[in-house]
Amino acid sequence: MVAFAPGRFIEPYVEFARKAFSREATYRFEVLTSIGSLVLRVYLLRSVWTALYAQNAAPADIPLHSMITYATVALLMSLILEVDGTRSIRDKIREGTIATDLMKPIDLPLYFFSEGFGQTMFHALTILPSLLLALLLVHIDVPSLATLAVFGSSFVLGYFVNFFLNFLMNSVAFWTLETFAIQLMVRWASDFLGGQILPLSFFPGALGWIVERLPFAAIYSTPLRIYIGELPQSAWPGALAAQALWLAIFAGLSVVVWRAASRRVVVQGG
Amino acid sequence: MPIIRTHDLRKVFKALDRTPGVAGTLKTLFSRTYVERVAVEGISMSLEAGELVGYIGPNGAGKSTTIKMLTGILVPSSGEIVVAGLVPYRERKRNARNIGVVFGQRSQLYWDLPLIESFELLRAIYHVPYDRYRQNLAAFSKLLDLDSFMKTPVRQLSLGQRMRGDFAAAMLHDPKIVYLDEPTIGLDVVAKDAIRTFIAEVNRERGTTFILTTHDLADVERLCRRIVLIDHGRIVYDGEIETLKEQYGTHRTLIVEFSEDCPDVAVDGAEIESREGPTVRYRFDRRAISADQLIRRVADAYAINDVTLEEPELESIIKRIYLEGYARPNDATQASAAAR
């Protein structure tokens, strides 16, 4: 046996990420449409929020400029967070190609992660042009560098929570082959209850208290509340810790589900 | 020492018993009964390194199930398997380094990327040293004529090109054993021939062991000396193709073209299979009469233009075995086949 060499071990996964990156790049039209649709949505949201604010006083003490910033940054985040890098789990199970992957000397969860990561990296490139185009339509508040740094860390934590949530969802295919219904539900929950569409402080009373404690809040709401300054600095460590906790829980669940799933494939046949 | 050895390998699947119809579907939702389906029942075989064996059987005979167990992605219900010194399902990843697979119906190449990028990925997956990678790539490009489409995205390749790419992909890491599942399905004659030549060459030059699963018996006749025939999950024949032909080819066909239209062409020792104008097909038992004797008898009685002797084809033999079961026509040859 060759001594354990991390560089050697990691090499295939770096390659997987690179290939996924270049594969995404082959669909140029999709990239253009996703940027186009984002700009359109920024425009629509600006109009809707402006109209709503003209009727009422600022709800939940969020001024209009913060609200528009919130909505625009949320859309930019969705460029990355809506990439479901683990969708190939479901597709491979349905088409039976997971069998050929199992015939290779690779670790499958790591393979799916690196593919998803490569895909994400490509879509991250579309953020800059989207941002520039959005700036033609709306004004976005820019917080201090310190806030931006904490927002960045919070976003990374949220990215991983989202990744494992998708991983769990797609792994359901090992049992049901089909995941459309559950994916629709979870997508809706993570967008709506996670604060992508509305800030969670808009939810009334007890409902607000609950949604802020659901795992979905860790994906959009926490980083966004840090960004627009709704969350005071003193609350940052607690918020990041909550995200880290959800991350740990989802990662742990993923390990358990993956073990059961791979045993199932191996015993029942791909 | 054999490179592949299985002993009394067995695989039973549990399948949901579905009652047909709407009422049945509703019933299945609430009460689930499982039925056991035996896919592989007591397969024992052993292969020496460098063998090229045809693994043949009708659809649903258990071929794919066996291959999946050999590759380590399926755990046997009982029995033993050792592939190159490893138990595949216990050491899936280590076993994966020793094997290569080619599926005619499913590509392992990256659909959206140029062919060469799939090769580079495989180099990384198997940690193939750069020198070796370049050597192999050059050799396979030459044998399979890959150069002209190396930079073409796989989705734009023709089936023949894609299969050639898949073969190179399966061999880049110098696997000891390669499993081929219907590797020539849907290919035209030229492409089939290219693939067969490649397999034969790699087997001869590199001593790679091949297990070839196919419904195209021309592949088997061209490439394999030995076949393992399975049906209903059991081995019905394991031995040389020639032996099988001798056992089953007791009857041959002599085709005679007469120079004049004879009303009666009956000959002792052979029956007339069919007749079309001046051409008559005689079926005869080679144990009762030799071809030479028969030809002489016909030629003595009638004026003839031309004779052709038809050898029994593997395909018709296998078809008979599928339909009638293996009949063990000759105990002595059967014993020698079993002793392998």
XYZ file of C-alpha atoms in Angstrom:
610
model
C 0.000 0.000 0.000
C 1.061 3.532 -0.760
C 1.328 5.812 2.241
C -1.639 8.123 2.657
C -1.066 11.235 0.611
C -3.718 13.938 0.909
C -2.790 15.550 -2.415
C -3.216 12.247 -4.189
C -6.456 11.553 -2.378
C -7.950 14.922 -3.188
C -6.866 15.009 -6.847
C -9.911 13.281 -8.374
C -12.292 15.513 -6.443
C -10.530 18.681 -7.592
C -10.873 17.304 -11.121
C -14.598 16.604 -10.575
C -15.118 20.196 -9.464
C -13.194 21.523 -12.456
C -15.161 19.392 -14.893
C -18.464 20.431 -13.338
C -17.336 24.037 -13.662
C -16.529 23.720 -17.354
C -19.688 21.717 -17.969
C -21.800 24.553 -16.579
C -19.910 26.929 -18.834
C -21.102 25.043 -21.911
C -24.638 26.273 -21.299
C -24.131 29.925 -22.062
C -27.733 30.626 -22.893
C -28.840 29.435 -19.472
C -26.403 31.828 -17.842
C -27.734 34.769 -19.850
C -31.342 33.917 -19.047
C -30.619 33.542 -15.334
C -28.944 36.964 -15.244
C -31.782 38.442 -17.300
C -34.473 36.999 -15.079
C -32.640 38.248 -12.004
C -32.520 41.789 -13.287
C -36.210 41.608 -14.135
C -37.039 40.368 -10.653
C -34.966 43.152 -9.082
C -36.994 45.659 -11.065
C -40.326 44.059 -10.103
C -39.426 43.845 -6.427
C -38.342 47.472 -6.393
C -41.692 48.505 -7.884
C -43.724 46.336 -5.505
C -41.895 47.435 -2.353
C -41.965 51.080 -3.357
C -45.716 50.895 -3.980
C -46.328 49.068 -0.681
C -44.254 51.544 1.283
C -46.136 54.450 -0.324
C -49.367 53.033 1.161
C -48.104 52.173 4.642
C -45.519 53.247 7.112
C -42.376 51.121 7.167
C -43.360 47.709 8.501
C -41.269 46.158 11.242
C -39.079 49.241 11.311
C -37.288 48.398 8.104
C -36.920 51.516 5.949
C -37.557 51.263 2.201
C -33.875 51.468 1.173
C -33.023 48.599 3.534
C -35.925 46.591 2.178
C -34.778 47.029 -1.416
C -31.222 46.167 -0.391
C -32.530 43.077 1.364
C -34.532 41.924 -1.663
C -31.693 42.560 -4.113
C -28.990 40.852 -2.040
C -31.382 37.924 -1.486
C -31.756 37.554 -5.241
C -27.999 37.706 -5.761
C -27.554 35.034 -3.085
C -30.105 32.863 -4.833
C -27.808 32.720 -7.887
C -25.635 30.423 -5.779
C -28.138 28.938 -3.363
C -30.548 27.819 -6.051
C -27.886 25.691 -7.701
C -28.731 22.191 -6.588
C -25.357 20.520 -6.972
C -26.638 17.225 -5.627
C -29.440 16.904 -8.143
C -27.288 14.387 -9.959
C -27.873 11.943 -7.064
C -31.531 11.763 -8.020
C -30.840 11.642 -11.753
C -28.220 8.933 -11.384
C -30.492 6.789 -9.264
C -33.348 7.129 -11.707
C -31.208 6.361 -14.726
C -29.278 3.644 -12.923
C -25.939 5.268 -13.745
C -25.076 5.328 -10.045
C -23.998 1.712 -10.607
C -21.149 2.815 -12.903
C -20.040 5.400 -10.340
C -19.936 2.726 -7.668
C -17.626 0.720 -9.917
C -15.010 3.458 -9.582
C -12.596 3.833 -6.680
C -14.218 7.015 -5.412
C -16.083 8.212 -2.366
C -19.548 9.070 -3.632
C -20.680 11.788 -1.182
C -17.377 13.595 -1.749
C -17.859 13.196 -5.480
C -21.317 14.776 -5.314
C -20.005 17.546 -3.117
C -17.126 18.400 -5.436
C -19.399 18.391 -8.470
C -21.849 20.685 -6.699
C -19.018 22.930 -5.604
C -17.656 23.239 -9.147
C -21.110 24.130 -10.404
C -21.525 26.710 -7.649
C -18.202 28.313 -8.444
C -19.307 28.874 -12.004
C -22.569 30.465 -10.946
C -20.698 32.638 -8.462
C -19.077 34.271 -11.485
C -22.475 35.463 -12.647
C -22.937 37.475 -9.437
C -20.713 40.335 -10.510
C -22.433 41.110 -13.844
C -25.816 40.628 -12.169
C -24.841 43.037 -9.423
C -23.652 45.664 -11.909
C -26.873 45.386 -13.891
C -28.961 45.535 -10.720
C -27.157 48.698 -9.668
C -28.533 50.412 -12.779
C -32.016 49.865 -11.372
C -31.683 50.087 -7.632
C -29.488 51.560 -4.970
C -27.992 49.044 -2.545
C -26.748 49.971 0.900
C -23.138 48.966 1.477
C -22.330 48.133 5.090
C -18.936 48.394 6.811
C -16.142 45.986 5.882
C -16.493 44.216 9.233
C -20.188 43.649 8.599
C -19.438 42.406 5.096
C -16.902 39.938 6.482
C -19.386 38.559 9.012
C -22.063 38.454 6.304
C -19.614 36.443 4.177
C -18.997 33.877 6.904
C -22.693 33.632 7.610
C -23.359 33.135 3.915
C -20.811 30.308 3.725
C -22.450 28.590 6.712
C -25.829 29.039 5.041
C -24.428 27.602 1.817
C -23.440 24.407 3.596
C -26.774 24.144 5.432
C -28.462 24.476 2.024
C -26.093 21.922 0.487
C -26.872 19.275 3.077
C -30.580 20.045 2.894
C -30.448 19.387 -0.858
C -28.314 16.316 -0.300
C -30.875 14.877 2.115
C -33.721 15.693 -0.224
C -32.115 14.108 -3.245
C -31.115 11.045 -1.243
C -34.791 10.364 -0.685
C -34.663 9.079 -4.270
C -32.852 5.994 -2.979
C -36.197 4.924 -1.512
C -38.772 6.591 -3.713
C -36.927 7.167 -7.034
C -38.963 10.367 -7.365
C -38.332 13.495 -5.314
C -40.317 16.156 -7.141
C -43.046 16.674 -4.530
C -40.714 16.773 -1.577
C -38.359 19.089 -3.428
C -41.165 21.488 -4.232
C -42.172 21.534 -0.579
C -38.694 22.060 0.763
C -37.882 24.680 -1.866
C -41.018 26.586 -0.934
C -40.278 26.261 2.751
C -36.681 27.372 2.407
C -37.607 30.374 0.243
C -40.631 31.547 2.165
C -39.863 30.453 5.721
C -36.174 31.113 5.167
C -36.668 34.787 4.391
C -35.721 34.882 0.729
C -39.017 36.481 -0.263
C -39.927 38.366 2.913
C -37.822 39.306 5.935
C -38.821 36.991 8.786
C -39.577 39.995 11.001
C -42.701 40.474 8.853
C -44.208 37.281 10.273
C -46.621 38.085 13.100
C -46.214 37.087 16.753
C -45.700 33.446 17.532
C -45.260 32.560 13.856
C -42.346 34.979 13.659
C -40.805 33.437 16.754
C -41.090 29.955 15.216
C -39.781 30.719 11.720
C -36.736 32.449 13.134
C -35.844 29.223 14.884
C -36.371 26.915 11.923
C -33.317 25.651 10.030
C -34.432 27.535 6.903
C -33.624 30.849 8.599
C -29.967 29.801 8.571
C -29.891 29.884 4.772
C -31.136 33.354 3.753
C -32.404 35.201 6.789
C -29.345 35.208 9.060
C -26.818 36.545 6.527
C -29.341 39.065 5.202
C -30.235 40.400 8.637
C -26.539 40.856 9.314
C -26.146 42.686 5.996
C -28.934 45.218 6.446
C -27.999 45.770 10.081
C -31.256 44.456 11.503
C -29.243 42.172 13.746
C -27.142 44.110 16.305
C -23.463 43.218 16.543
C -24.026 41.683 19.969
C -26.336 39.095 18.365
C -23.868 38.029 15.688
C -22.030 35.276 17.600
C -25.332 33.689 18.641
C -26.688 33.836 15.078
C -23.562 32.266 13.597
C -23.576 29.601 16.301
C -27.182 28.727 15.451
C -26.207 28.349 11.789
C -23.249 26.167 12.755
C -25.564 24.021 14.877
C -27.956 23.453 11.975
C -25.014 22.717 9.761
C -23.754 20.076 12.195
C -27.224 18.528 12.521
C -27.799 18.358 8.754
C -24.307 17.052 8.070
C -24.779 14.350 10.710
C -28.159 13.396 9.263
C -26.605 13.237 5.811
C -23.998 10.756 7.021
C -26.685 8.554 8.569
C -28.934 8.723 5.508
C -26.043 8.073 3.139
C -24.974 4.967 5.063
C -28.482 3.548 4.934
C -28.853 4.519 1.282
C -25.614 3.001 0.082
C -26.360 -0.210 1.943
C -29.671 -0.261 0.174
C -28.097 0.172 -3.248
C -25.528 -2.471 -2.551
C -28.025 -4.985 -1.265
C -30.859 -4.333 -3.665
C -28.971 -3.482 -6.824
C -28.737 -0.109 -8.568
C -4.301 -19.559 -9.171
C -7.543 -18.363 -10.731
C -8.044 -14.597 -10.963
C -11.809 -14.913 -10.486
C -13.380 -17.600 -8.397
C -16.978 -17.930 -7.270
C -18.394 -20.744 -5.234
C -22.093 -21.483 -4.914
C -22.930 -17.822 -5.514
C -26.536 -16.981 -4.870
C -28.603 -13.799 -5.028
C -32.226 -13.482 -4.036
C -34.131 -10.231 -4.529
C -37.107 -9.223 -2.496
C -39.638 -7.538 -4.749
C -42.891 -5.851 -3.922
C -45.798 -7.989 -5.044
C -47.950 -5.622 -7.066
C -51.521 -6.526 -7.782
C -52.592 -5.174 -11.167
C -55.466 -2.744 -11.671
C -56.685 0.291 -9.736
C -57.975 -1.758 -6.820
C -54.696 -3.621 -6.776
C -52.690 -0.400 -6.730
C -54.705 0.855 -3.756
C -54.200 -2.468 -2.039
C -50.445 -2.268 -2.627
C -50.405 1.159 -0.972
C -51.655 -0.268 2.290
C -50.609 -3.864 2.523
C -47.267 -4.831 1.155
C -46.418 -8.396 0.412
C -42.985 -9.260 -0.831
C -42.074 -12.061 -3.162
C -38.616 -13.539 -3.399
C -37.063 -13.771 -6.804
C -33.971 -15.880 -7.215
C -31.692 -14.163 -9.723
C -28.581 -16.280 -9.315
C -28.679 -19.794 -7.952
C -25.417 -21.508 -7.063
C -22.955 -20.197 -9.652
C -19.497 -21.724 -9.250
C -16.862 -20.857 -11.789
C -13.244 -19.962 -12.003
C -11.266 -17.969 -14.537
C -7.540 -17.945 -15.096
C -5.744 -14.666 -15.721
C -5.742 -13.818 -19.412
C -8.868 -15.768 -20.273
C -11.521 -14.264 -22.501
C -14.784 -15.890 -21.535
C -18.232 -15.425 -23.040
C -20.898 -15.203 -20.350
C -24.075 -16.032 -22.187
C -27.708 -16.439 -21.302
C -31.182 -15.263 -22.248
C -32.629 -12.036 -20.827
C -33.205 -12.337 -17.104
C -30.898 -15.329 -16.736
C -28.844 -13.580 -14.051
C -25.903 -12.296 -16.098
C -26.024 -8.674 -14.924
C -26.627 -9.740 -11.347
C -23.472 -11.866 -11.469
C -21.465 -9.008 -12.982
C -22.746 -6.610 -10.304
C -21.605 -9.019 -7.603
C -18.205 -9.388 -9.272
C -17.798 -5.609 -9.384
C -18.699 -5.324 -5.712
C -21.786 -3.164 -6.001
C -24.111 -5.980 -5.013
C -23.791 -8.196 -1.946
C -24.475 -11.889 -2.597
C -27.178 -13.569 -0.543
C -24.756 -16.435 0.010
C -21.686 -18.039 -1.499
C -18.130 -16.872 -2.081
C -16.440 -14.551 -4.569
C -12.788 -13.677 -4.850
C -11.609 -11.338 -7.602
C -7.853 -10.807 -7.861
C -7.475 -11.760 -4.218
C -10.206 -9.438 -2.942
C -13.782 -9.974 -1.856
C -15.420 -7.314 -4.053
C -18.351 -6.245 -1.876
C -16.111 -5.911 1.196
C -13.510 -3.805 -0.593
C -15.457 -2.045 -3.299
C -12.950 0.750 -3.867
C -9.837 -1.457 -3.885
C -11.561 -3.914 -6.193
C -12.552 -1.007 -8.442
C -8.860 -0.296 -9.134
C -8.428 -3.801 -10.569
C -11.382 -3.734 -12.891
C -12.674 -1.924 -15.935
C -16.233 -1.955 -17.243
C -17.832 -1.217 -20.580
C -21.585 -1.056 -20.938
C -22.946 -0.856 -24.451
C -26.123 0.808 -23.256
C -24.643 3.314 -20.854
C -21.600 5.497 -21.241
C -19.169 6.404 -18.518
C -17.921 9.395 -20.476
C -18.781 12.968 -19.559
C -21.667 13.824 -21.836
C -21.040 17.554 -22.189
C -17.264 17.570 -22.357
C -14.712 16.693 -25.039
C -13.619 13.070 -24.983
C -10.094 13.907 -23.846
C -11.429 15.542 -20.674
C -13.117 12.308 -19.616
C -9.777 10.558 -20.025
C -8.040 13.187 -17.906
C -10.643 12.736 -15.224
C -10.143 8.979 -15.234
C -6.392 9.481 -14.964
C -7.013 11.430 -11.761
C -9.564 8.942 -10.416
C -7.240 5.975 -10.814
C -4.027 7.901 -10.096
C -2.493 6.687 -13.352
C 1.114 7.961 -13.527
C 1.541 10.532 -16.312
C 4.001 8.417 -18.342
C 1.739 5.421 -18.263
C -1.284 7.574 -19.086
C 0.415 9.061 -22.143
C 1.601 5.649 -23.311
C -1.830 4.079 -22.949
C -3.606 7.014 -24.512
C -1.280 6.918 -27.511
C -1.688 3.158 -27.897
C -5.472 3.224 -27.640
C -5.838 6.244 -29.912
C -3.925 4.339 -32.530
C -5.817 1.061 -32.110
C -9.230 2.706 -31.939
C -8.499 5.657 -34.190
C -9.616 8.235 -31.629
C -7.546 11.207 -32.756
C -10.105 12.693 -35.119
C -12.723 13.159 -32.367
C -10.623 13.518 -29.236
C -11.707 17.139 -28.803
C -15.360 16.624 -29.742
C -17.968 16.752 -26.960
C -19.191 13.215 -26.280
C -22.819 14.086 -26.970
C -21.865 14.851 -30.585
C -20.130 11.510 -31.184
C -21.685 8.704 -33.208
C -22.463 5.505 -31.313
C -19.441 3.798 -32.843
C -17.122 6.640 -31.835
C -18.600 6.791 -28.353
C -18.082 3.053 -27.843
C -14.480 3.319 -28.953
C -14.069 6.153 -26.460
C -15.690 4.043 -23.752
C -13.291 1.185 -24.435
C -10.260 3.430 -24.096
C -11.778 4.908 -20.924
C -12.183 1.464 -19.378
C -8.591 0.461 -20.138
C -6.575 3.569 -19.229
C -5.689 2.352 -15.746
C -4.473 -1.075 -16.928
C -7.218 -3.085 -15.243
C -6.506 -6.764 -14.650
C -10.094 -7.676 -15.427
C -12.577 -6.037 -17.762
C -16.300 -6.716 -17.743
C -18.012 -6.099 -21.055
C -21.782 -5.865 -21.127
C -23.190 -5.912 -24.677
C -20.265 -3.897 -26.001
C -21.289 -4.094 -29.651
C -25.018 -3.460 -29.317
C -26.356 -1.237 -32.077
C -23.033 -0.931 -33.900
C -22.559 -1.360 -37.630
C -20.369 -4.139 -39.027
C -17.262 -1.985 -39.368
C -17.513 -0.595 -35.847
C -18.205 -4.065 -34.448
C -15.131 -5.364 -36.142
C -12.980 -2.525 -34.790
C -14.168 -3.263 -31.247
C -13.614 -7.013 -31.588
C -10.121 -6.510 -32.965
C -9.347 -4.189 -30.062
C -10.527 -6.686 -27.449
C -8.544 -9.509 -29.024
C -5.430 -7.344 -29.253
C -5.581 -6.117 -25.643
C -6.224 -9.652 -24.430
C -3.226 -10.976 -26.357
C -0.779 -8.126 -25.771
C -1.594 -7.214 -22.190
C -2.986 -10.473 -20.862
C -6.121 -8.708 -19.635
C -8.889 -11.027 -18.468
C -12.258 -10.355 -20.115
C -15.752 -11.462 -19.263
C -17.964 -10.773 -22.229
C -21.713 -10.642 -21.798
C -23.560 -10.338 -25.067
C -26.498 -11.500 -27.137
C -24.453 -11.199 -30.293
C -22.949 -14.660 -30.571
C -20.746 -13.544 -33.419
C -18.784 -11.580 -30.766
C -18.355 -14.758 -28.790
C -17.438 -16.942 -31.742
C -14.868 -14.445 -32.891
C -13.295 -13.792 -29.487
C -13.832 -16.584 -26.987
C -12.666 -20.145 -26.711
C -14.673 -20.771 -23.607
C -18.250 -19.916 -22.784
C -20.266 -20.093 -19.614
C -23.907 -20.514 -20.434
C -26.457 -19.671 -17.772
C -30.200 -19.978 -17.632
C -32.587 -19.330 -14.745
C -29.619 -18.317 -12.627
C -27.750 -21.598 -13.019
C -24.795 -22.625 -15.142
C -25.986 -24.982 -17.844
C -22.709 -25.251 -19.705
C -19.143 -24.249 -18.933
C -16.526 -25.275 -21.440
C -15.070 -24.786 -24.872
C -17.239 -23.612 -27.717
C -15.788 -26.349 -29.940
C -16.876 -29.036 -27.495
C -20.378 -27.661 -27.402
C -20.472 -27.595 -31.168
C -19.335 -31.194 -31.360
C -21.957 -32.274 -28.865
C -24.776 -30.422 -30.467
C -23.627 -30.403 -34.015
C -24.517 -34.021 -34.603
C -26.591 -32.963 -37.558
C -25.183 -31.057 -40.483
C -26.606 -29.746 -43.675
C -25.373 -30.524 -47.157
C -26.572 -28.182 -49.870
C -26.517 -29.644 -53.350
C -27.169 -27.831 -56.586
C -28.200 -30.307 -59.282
C -27.277 -29.683 -62.901
C -30.622 -30.970 -64.149
C -34.082 -30.896 -62.632
C -34.423 -34.349 -61.077
C -37.896 -35.276 -59.901
C -36.619 -37.590 -57.189
C -33.468 -36.724 -55.244
C -33.850 -38.924 -52.159
C -30.628 -40.418 -50.789
C -30.155 -43.074 -48.102
C -28.829 -41.710 -44.789
C -30.082 -38.140 -45.186
C -33.419 -36.417 -45.108
C -34.453 -33.584 -47.372
C -34.837 -30.439 -45.345
C -36.007 -28.182 -48.140
C -35.977 -27.905 -51.880
C -35.896 -24.863 -54.098
C -35.618 -25.483 -57.823
C -32.330 -27.291 -58.467
C -31.046 -26.637 -54.914
C -31.745 -29.230 -52.216
C -30.783 -29.130 -48.536
C -30.003 -32.512 -46.948
C -29.842 -32.886 -43.193
C -27.730 -35.780 -41.952
C -26.312 -37.240 -38.767
C -22.529 -37.145 -38.994
C -22.255 -40.132 -36.655
C -24.267 -42.266 -39.092
C -22.716 -41.084 -42.320
C -19.732 -38.912 -43.169
C -20.091 -35.901 -45.410
C -17.710 -37.515 -47.837
C -19.849 -40.658 -48.117
C -23.008 -38.646 -48.561
C -21.566 -36.496 -51.308
C -20.399 -39.601 -53.129
C -23.851 -41.201 -52.866
C -25.546 -38.113 -54.280
C -22.971 -37.700 -57.025
C -23.269 -41.366 -58.021
C -27.015 -41.160 -58.407
C -27.427 -37.719 -59.985
C -25.581 -35.110 -61.996
C -24.560 -32.281 -59.693
C -23.152 -28.780 -60.159
C -22.050 -27.736 -56.729
C -22.061 -28.846 -53.073
C -21.728 -26.812 -49.873
C -21.400 -28.198 -46.345
C -22.977 -26.097 -43.602
C -21.412 -26.208 -40.151
C -23.770 -25.879 -37.198
C -23.772 -22.298 -35.967
C -23.308 -21.437 -32.327
C -26.430 -19.337 -32.505
C -28.686 -22.212 -33.480
C -27.107 -24.426 -30.828
C -27.633 -21.846 -28.107
C -31.196 -21.314 -29.283
C -31.870 -25.025 -28.917
C -30.394 -25.037 -25.426
C -32.551 -22.054 -24.377
C -35.642 -23.803 -25.685
C -34.958 -27.407 -24.699
C -32.454 -27.114 -21.883
C -28.980 -28.580 -21.969
C -29.419 -32.250 -22.792
C -25.918 -33.638 -22.111
C -25.757 -35.593 -25.335
C -22.360 -37.034 -24.569
C -21.292 -37.882 -21.045
C -17.591 -38.064 -21.732
C -17.290 -34.536 -23.124
C -19.553 -33.197 -20.422
C -17.240 -34.619 -17.773
C -14.265 -32.925 -19.368
C -16.162 -29.637 -19.470
C -17.109 -29.942 -15.819
C -13.542 -30.743 -14.833
C -12.307 -27.353 -16.023
